[in-house]
């Protein structure tokens, strides 16, 4: 079996903000289109807070295998796969033999960046108010901006 590629995909402000009060601090249709084009047909792994932040009509994200990391064993799981750790989620995702996209949030990025083969990065010009930040990626050598 070929090892699936593991990628992180994120949009962040110059001050590393990726979220504010459970939402993206910006609305950039071109970036959403890029996200959709890259992740459709593949596996997406996200934390529970990221899943909860998705609009109802996009829960689960269509045409993707959705894996949600949560410790809540009673989490509603219609159309998603529940895992309780990044390691379990990656093990499950590898069964699909598709590119694996880690889509957030901060804790999931922090725990998974060491496994990533690629980082798809959109840097939003300016500094935004936020309460969720992307971890340090200065050691990462394979960035696609």
PDB file of N, CA and C in Angstrom, residues 17-87:
ATOM      1  N   UNK A  17      -3.356  34.456  13.505  1.00  0.00           N
ATOM      2  CA  UNK A  17      -4.751  34.203  13.885  1.00  0.00           C
ATOM      3  C   UNK A  17      -5.392  33.294  12.843  1.00  0.00           C
ATOM      4  N   UNK A  18      -6.120  32.264  13.327  1.00  0.00           N
ATOM      5  CA  UNK A  18      -6.877  31.390  12.420  1.00  0.00           C
ATOM      6  C   UNK A  18      -8.356  31.338  12.787  1.00  0.00           C
ATOM      7  N   UNK A  19      -8.716  31.912  13.925  1.00  0.00           N
ATOM      8  CA  UNK A  19     -10.116  31.885  14.325  1.00  0.00           C
ATOM      9  C   UNK A  19     -10.417  32.911  15.394  1.00  0.00           C
ATOM     10  N   UNK A  20     -11.707  33.257  15.484  1.00  0.00           N
ATOM     11  CA  UNK A  20     -12.163  34.185  16.514  1.00  0.00           C
ATOM     12  C   UNK A  20     -13.596  33.838  16.888  1.00  0.00           C
ATOM     13  N   UNK A  21     -13.782  33.464  18.133  1.00  0.00           N
ATOM     14  CA  UNK A  21     -15.116  33.132  18.651  1.00  0.00           C
ATOM     15  C   UNK A  21     -15.810  32.057  17.806  1.00  0.00           C
ATOM     16  N   UNK A  22     -15.054  31.044  17.417  1.00  0.00           N
ATOM     17  CA  UNK A  22     -15.629  29.916  16.694  1.00  0.00           C
ATOM     18  C   UNK A  22     -15.873  30.147  15.212  1.00  0.00           C
ATOM     19  N   UNK A  23     -15.329  31.207  14.663  1.00  0.00           N
ATOM     20  CA  UNK A  23     -15.532  31.523  13.245  1.00  0.00           C
ATOM     21  C   UNK A  23     -14.217  31.972  12.610  1.00  0.00           C
ATOM     22  N   UNK A  24     -14.183  31.941  11.278  1.00  0.00           N
ATOM     23  CA  UNK A  24     -13.065  32.560  10.567  1.00  0.00           C
ATOM     24  C   UNK A  24     -13.225  34.068  10.679  1.00  0.00           C
ATOM     25  N   UNK A  25     -12.151  34.813  10.919  1.00  0.00           N
ATOM     26  CA  UNK A  25     -12.262  36.270  11.038  1.00  0.00           C
ATOM     27  C   UNK A  25     -12.392  36.986   9.692  1.00  0.00           C
ATOM     28  N   UNK A  26     -12.466  36.268   8.605  1.00  0.00           N
ATOM     29  CA  UNK A  26     -12.545  36.857   7.267  1.00  0.00           C
ATOM     30  C   UNK A  26     -13.439  35.992   6.393  1.00  0.00           C
ATOM     31  N   UNK A  27     -13.821  36.554   5.253  1.00  0.00           N
ATOM     32  CA  UNK A  27     -14.581  35.787   4.258  1.00  0.00           C
ATOM     33  C   UNK A  27     -13.916  36.041   2.911  1.00  0.00           C
ATOM     34  N   UNK A  28     -13.219  35.038   2.409  1.00  0.00           N
ATOM     35  CA  UNK A  28     -12.500  35.165   1.145  1.00  0.00           C
ATOM     36  C   UNK A  28     -12.946  34.020   0.240  1.00  0.00           C
ATOM     37  N   UNK A  29     -13.909  34.287  -0.655  1.00  0.00           N
ATOM     38  CA  UNK A  29     -14.458  33.227  -1.502  1.00  0.00           C
ATOM     39  C   UNK A  29     -13.403  32.455  -2.293  1.00  0.00           C
ATOM     40  N   UNK A  30     -12.364  33.146  -2.787  1.00  0.00           N
ATOM     41  CA  UNK A  30     -11.334  32.465  -3.571  1.00  0.00           C
ATOM     42  C   UNK A  30     -10.603  31.416  -2.732  1.00  0.00           C
ATOM     43  N   UNK A  31     -10.366  31.735  -1.460  1.00  0.00           N
ATOM     44  CA  UNK A  31      -9.682  30.783  -0.595  1.00  0.00           C
ATOM     45  C   UNK A  31     -10.590  29.603  -0.261  1.00  0.00           C
ATOM     46  N   UNK A  32     -11.873  29.862  -0.064  1.00  0.00           N
ATOM     47  CA  UNK A  32     -12.824  28.773   0.194  1.00  0.00           C
ATOM     48  C   UNK A  32     -12.904  27.850  -1.029  1.00  0.00           C
ATOM     49  N   UNK A  33     -12.863  28.451  -2.220  1.00  0.00           N
ATOM     50  CA  UNK A  33     -12.893  27.653  -3.455  1.00  0.00           C
ATOM     51  C   UNK A  33     -11.647  26.776  -3.545  1.00  0.00           C
ATOM     52  N   UNK A  34     -10.491  27.338  -3.242  1.00  0.00           N
ATOM     53  CA  UNK A  34      -9.233  26.574  -3.260  1.00  0.00           C
ATOM     54  C   UNK A  34      -9.299  25.423  -2.252  1.00  0.00           C
ATOM     55  N   UNK A  35      -9.805  25.710  -1.054  1.00  0.00           N
ATOM     56  CA  UNK A  35      -9.956  24.676  -0.026  1.00  0.00           C
ATOM     57  C   UNK A  35     -10.842  23.542  -0.543  1.00  0.00           C
ATOM     58  N   UNK A  36     -11.965  23.915  -1.123  1.00  0.00           N
ATOM     59  CA  UNK A  36     -12.908  22.913  -1.645  1.00  0.00           C
ATOM     60  C   UNK A  36     -12.259  22.081  -2.755  1.00  0.00           C
ATOM     61  N   UNK A  37     -11.582  22.738  -3.700  1.00  0.00           N
ATOM     62  CA  UNK A  37     -10.956  22.022  -4.816  1.00  0.00           C
ATOM     63  C   UNK A  37      -9.870  21.057  -4.340  1.00  0.00           C
ATOM     64  N   UNK A  38      -9.085  21.476  -3.366  1.00  0.00           N
ATOM     65  CA  UNK A  38      -8.000  20.625  -2.878  1.00  0.00           C
ATOM     66  C   UNK A  38      -8.507  19.452  -2.046  1.00  0.00           C
ATOM     67  N   UNK A  39      -9.527  19.683  -1.222  1.00  0.00           N
ATOM     68  CA  UNK A  39      -9.943  18.647  -0.266  1.00  0.00           C
ATOM     69  C   UNK A  39     -11.026  17.716  -0.789  1.00  0.00           C
ATOM     70  N   UNK A  40     -11.797  18.145  -1.790  1.00  0.00           N
ATOM     71  CA  UNK A  40     -12.880  17.294  -2.301  1.00  0.00           C
ATOM     72  C   UNK A  40     -12.313  15.976  -2.825  1.00  0.00           C
ATOM     73  N   UNK A  41     -12.981  14.890  -2.447  1.00  0.00           N
ATOM     74  CA  UNK A  41     -12.558  13.560  -2.854  1.00  0.00           C
ATOM     75  C   UNK A  41     -11.490  12.962  -1.958  1.00  0.00           C
ATOM     76  N   UNK A  42     -11.106  13.678  -0.925  1.00  0.00           N
ATOM     77  CA  UNK A  42     -10.047  13.226  -0.027  1.00  0.00           C
ATOM     78  C   UNK A  42     -10.576  13.088   1.395  1.00  0.00           C
ATOM     79  N   UNK A  43      -9.673  12.928   2.341  1.00  0.00           N
ATOM     80  CA  UNK A  43     -10.022  12.788   3.755  1.00  0.00           C
ATOM     81  C   UNK A  43      -9.712  14.102   4.456  1.00  0.00           C
ATOM     82  N   UNK A  44     -10.640  14.575   5.292  1.00  0.00           N
ATOM     83  CA  UNK A  44     -10.388  15.747   6.129  1.00  0.00           C
ATOM     84  C   UNK A  44     -10.459  15.322   7.591  1.00  0.00           C
ATOM     85  N   UNK A  45      -9.483  15.779   8.353  1.00  0.00           N
ATOM     86  CA  UNK A  45      -9.444  15.523   9.795  1.00  0.00           C
ATOM     87  C   UNK A  45      -9.538  16.867  10.495  1.00  0.00           C
ATOM     88  N   UNK A  46     -10.436  16.935  11.474  1.00  0.00           N
ATOM     89  CA  UNK A  46     -10.627  18.183  12.215  1.00  0.00           C
ATOM     90  C   UNK A  46     -10.999  17.883  13.655  1.00  0.00           C
ATOM     91  N   UNK A  47     -10.786  18.873  14.497  1.00  0.00           N
ATOM     92  CA  UNK A  47     -11.238  18.778  15.873  1.00  0.00           C
ATOM     93  C   UNK A  47     -12.721  19.094  15.972  1.00  0.00           C
ATOM     94  N   UNK A  48     -13.283  18.797  17.126  1.00  0.00           N
ATOM     95  CA  UNK A  48     -14.709  19.014  17.347  1.00  0.00           C
ATOM     96  C   UNK A  48     -15.093  20.487  17.205  1.00  0.00           C
ATOM     97  N   UNK A  49     -14.270  21.394  17.715  1.00  0.00           N
ATOM     98  CA  UNK A  49     -14.602  22.819  17.619  1.00  0.00           C
ATOM     99  C   UNK A  49     -14.630  23.279  16.162  1.00  0.00           C
ATOM    100  N   UNK A  50     -13.714  22.787  15.357  1.00  0.00           N
ATOM    101  CA  UNK A  50     -13.724  23.126  13.931  1.00  0.00           C
ATOM    102  C   UNK A  50     -14.979  22.577  13.275  1.00  0.00           C
ATOM    103  N   UNK A  51     -15.324  21.333  13.585  1.00  0.00           N
ATOM    104  CA  UNK A  51     -16.548  20.741  13.031  1.00  0.00           C
ATOM    105  C   UNK A  51     -17.767  21.569  13.433  1.00  0.00           C
ATOM    106  N   UNK A  52     -17.844  21.944  14.703  1.00  0.00           N
ATOM    107  CA  UNK A  52     -18.976  22.745  15.187  1.00  0.00           C
ATOM    108  C   UNK A  52     -19.044  24.112  14.516  1.00  0.00           C
ATOM    109  N   UNK A  53     -17.899  24.639  14.079  1.00  0.00           N
ATOM    110  CA  UNK A  53     -17.879  25.966  13.456  1.00  0.00           C
ATOM    111  C   UNK A  53     -18.373  25.949  12.011  1.00  0.00           C
ATOM    112  N   UNK A  54     -18.475  24.761  11.414  1.00  0.00           N
ATOM    113  CA  UNK A  54     -18.955  24.667  10.030  1.00  0.00           C
ATOM    114  C   UNK A  54     -20.440  25.009   9.977  1.00  0.00           C
ATOM    115  N   UNK A  55     -20.870  25.739   8.952  1.00  0.00           N
ATOM    116  CA  UNK A  55     -22.310  25.966   8.782  1.00  0.00           C
ATOM    117  C   UNK A  55     -23.042  24.627   8.661  1.00  0.00           C
ATOM    118  N   UNK A  56     -24.254  24.568   9.176  1.00  0.00           N
ATOM    119  CA  UNK A  56     -25.033  23.321   9.176  1.00  0.00           C
ATOM    120  C   UNK A  56     -25.057  22.644   7.811  1.00  0.00           C
ATOM    121  N   UNK A  57     -25.198  23.442   6.750  1.00  0.00           N
ATOM    122  CA  UNK A  57     -25.321  22.841   5.414  1.00  0.00           C
ATOM    123  C   UNK A  57     -24.023  22.183   4.945  1.00  0.00           C
ATOM    124  N   UNK A  58     -22.908  22.465   5.631  1.00  0.00           N
ATOM    125  CA  UNK A  58     -21.625  21.854   5.270  1.00  0.00           C
ATOM    126  C   UNK A  58     -21.159  20.831   6.303  1.00  0.00           C
ATOM    127  N   UNK A  59     -22.078  20.357   7.132  1.00  0.00           N
ATOM    128  CA  UNK A  59     -21.753  19.332   8.137  1.00  0.00           C
ATOM    129  C   UNK A  59     -22.428  18.041   7.775  1.00  0.00           C
ATOM    130  N   UNK A  60     -21.703  17.015   7.430  1.00  0.00           N
ATOM    131  CA  UNK A  60     -20.263  16.968   7.186  1.00  0.00           C
ATOM    132  C   UNK A  60     -19.904  17.631   5.855  1.00  0.00           C
ATOM    133  N   UNK A  61     -18.613  17.928   5.681  1.00  0.00           N
ATOM    134  CA  UNK A  61     -18.166  18.507   4.415  1.00  0.00           C
ATOM    135  C   UNK A  61     -18.462  17.513   3.296  1.00  0.00           C
ATOM    136  N   UNK A  62     -19.182  17.952   2.262  1.00  0.00           N
ATOM    137  CA  UNK A  62     -19.611  17.015   1.215  1.00  0.00           C
ATOM    138  C   UNK A  62     -18.455  16.471   0.377  1.00  0.00           C
ATOM    139  N   UNK A  63     -18.657  15.243  -0.096  1.00  0.00           N
ATOM    140  CA  UNK A  63     -17.721  14.575  -1.007  1.00  0.00           C
ATOM    141  C   UNK A  63     -16.320  14.419  -0.428  1.00  0.00           C
ATOM    142  N   UNK A  64     -16.256  14.266   0.882  1.00  0.00           N
ATOM    143  CA  UNK A  64     -15.003  14.026   1.589  1.00  0.00           C
ATOM    144  C   UNK A  64     -15.273  13.038   2.714  1.00  0.00           C
ATOM    145  N   UNK A  65     -14.275  12.280   3.088  1.00  0.00           N
ATOM    146  CA  UNK A  65     -14.359  11.468   4.302  1.00  0.00           C
ATOM    147  C   UNK A  65     -14.061  12.421   5.453  1.00  0.00           C
ATOM    148  N   UNK A  66     -15.023  12.599   6.355  1.00  0.00           N
ATOM    149  CA  UNK A  66     -14.885  13.523   7.484  1.00  0.00           C
ATOM    150  C   UNK A  66     -14.535  12.746   8.744  1.00  0.00           C
ATOM    151  N   UNK A  67     -13.388  13.059   9.325  1.00  0.00           N
ATOM    152  CA  UNK A  67     -12.983  12.461  10.595  1.00  0.00           C
ATOM    153  C   UNK A  67     -12.904  13.583  11.628  1.00  0.00           C
ATOM    154  N   UNK A  68     -13.629  13.406  12.730  1.00  0.00           N
ATOM    155  CA  UNK A  68     -13.669  14.407  13.792  1.00  0.00           C
ATOM    156  C   UNK A  68     -13.014  13.818  15.036  1.00  0.00           C
ATOM    157  N   UNK A  69     -12.084  14.584  15.598  1.00  0.00           N
ATOM    158  CA  UNK A  69     -11.403  14.159  16.819  1.00  0.00           C
ATOM    159  C   UNK A  69     -12.116  14.788  18.010  1.00  0.00           C
ATOM    160  N   UNK A  70     -12.622  13.936  18.883  1.00  0.00           N
ATOM    161  CA  UNK A  70     -13.300  14.394  20.093  1.00  0.00           C
ATOM    162  C   UNK A  70     -13.215  13.307  21.151  1.00  0.00           C
ATOM    163  N   UNK A  71     -13.218  13.729  22.409  1.00  0.00           N
ATOM    164  CA  UNK A  71     -13.260  12.764  23.509  1.00  0.00           C
ATOM    165  C   UNK A  71     -14.696  12.440  23.891  1.00  0.00           C
ATOM    166  N   UNK A  72     -15.646  13.151  23.301  1.00  0.00           N
ATOM    167  CA  UNK A  72     -17.067  12.954  23.604  1.00  0.00           C
ATOM    168  C   UNK A  72     -17.578  11.720  22.867  1.00  0.00           C
ATOM    169  N   UNK A  73     -17.769  10.642  23.590  1.00  0.00           N
ATOM    170  CA  UNK A  73     -18.227   9.385  22.980  1.00  0.00           C
ATOM    171  C   UNK A  73     -19.681   9.468  22.512  1.00  0.00           C
ATOM    172  N   UNK A  74     -20.425  10.475  22.957  1.00  0.00           N
ATOM    173  CA  UNK A  74     -21.826  10.648  22.554  1.00  0.00           C
ATOM    174  C   UNK A  74     -21.988  11.693  21.459  1.00  0.00           C
ATOM    175  N   UNK A  75     -20.883  12.099  20.846  1.00  0.00           N
ATOM    176  CA  UNK A  75     -20.939  13.110  19.793  1.00  0.00           C
ATOM    177  C   UNK A  75     -21.751  12.568  18.622  1.00  0.00           C
ATOM    178  N   UNK A  76     -22.698  13.358  18.107  1.00  0.00           N
ATOM    179  CA  UNK A  76     -23.489  12.870  16.965  1.00  0.00           C
ATOM    180  C   UNK A  76     -22.568  12.575  15.784  1.00  0.00           C
ATOM    181  N   UNK A  77     -22.690  11.380  15.233  1.00  0.00           N
ATOM    182  CA  UNK A  77     -21.713  10.961  14.230  1.00  0.00           C
ATOM    183  C   UNK A  77     -22.315  10.638  12.871  1.00  0.00           C
ATOM    184  N   UNK A  78     -23.439  11.219  12.552  1.00  0.00           N
ATOM    185  CA  UNK A  78     -24.043  10.952  11.246  1.00  0.00           C
ATOM    186  C   UNK A  78     -23.147  11.516  10.136  1.00  0.00           C
ATOM    187  N   UNK A  79     -22.645  10.617   9.302  1.00  0.00           N
ATOM    188  CA  UNK A  79     -21.830  11.039   8.166  1.00  0.00           C
ATOM    189  C   UNK A  79     -20.386  11.341   8.494  1.00  0.00           C
ATOM    190  N   UNK A  80     -19.971  11.093   9.738  1.00  0.00           N
ATOM    191  CA  UNK A  80     -18.581  11.350  10.109  1.00  0.00           C
ATOM    192  C   UNK A  80     -18.018  10.141  10.844  1.00  0.00           C
ATOM    193  N   UNK A  81     -16.711  10.112  10.935  1.00  0.00           N
ATOM    194  CA  UNK A  81     -16.008   9.089  11.705  1.00  0.00           C
ATOM    195  C   UNK A  81     -15.452   9.784  12.938  1.00  0.00           C
ATOM    196  N   UNK A  82     -15.702   9.205  14.102  1.00  0.00           N
ATOM    197  CA  UNK A  82     -15.233   9.780  15.359  1.00  0.00           C
ATOM    198  C   UNK A  82     -13.953   9.066  15.796  1.00  0.00           C
ATOM    199  N   UNK A  83     -12.950   9.845  16.155  1.00  0.00           N
ATOM    200  CA  UNK A  83     -11.712   9.307  16.720  1.00  0.00           C
ATOM    201  C   UNK A  83     -11.377  10.129  17.960  1.00  0.00           C
ATOM    202  N   UNK A  84     -10.583   9.547  18.860  1.00  0.00           N
ATOM    203  CA  UNK A  84     -10.289  10.299  20.083  1.00  0.00           C
ATOM    204  C   UNK A  84      -8.862  10.834  20.158  1.00  0.00           C
ATOM    205  N   UNK A  85      -8.097  10.693  19.066  1.00  0.00           N
ATOM    206  CA  UNK A  85      -6.739  11.241  19.046  1.00  0.00           C
ATOM    207  C   UNK A  85      -6.297  11.446  17.598  1.00  0.00           C
ATOM    208  N   UNK A  86      -5.272  12.264  17.436  1.00  0.00           N
ATOM    209  CA  UNK A  86      -4.697  12.469  16.106  1.00  0.00           C
ATOM    210  C   UNK A  86      -4.165  11.146  15.564  1.00  0.00           C
ATOM    211  N   UNK A  87      -3.491  10.380  16.398  1.00  0.00           N
ATOM    212  CA  UNK A  87      -2.941   9.096  15.933  1.00  0.00           C
ATOM    213  C   UNK A  87      -4.036   8.163  15.442  1.00  0.00           C
TER     214      UNK A  87
END
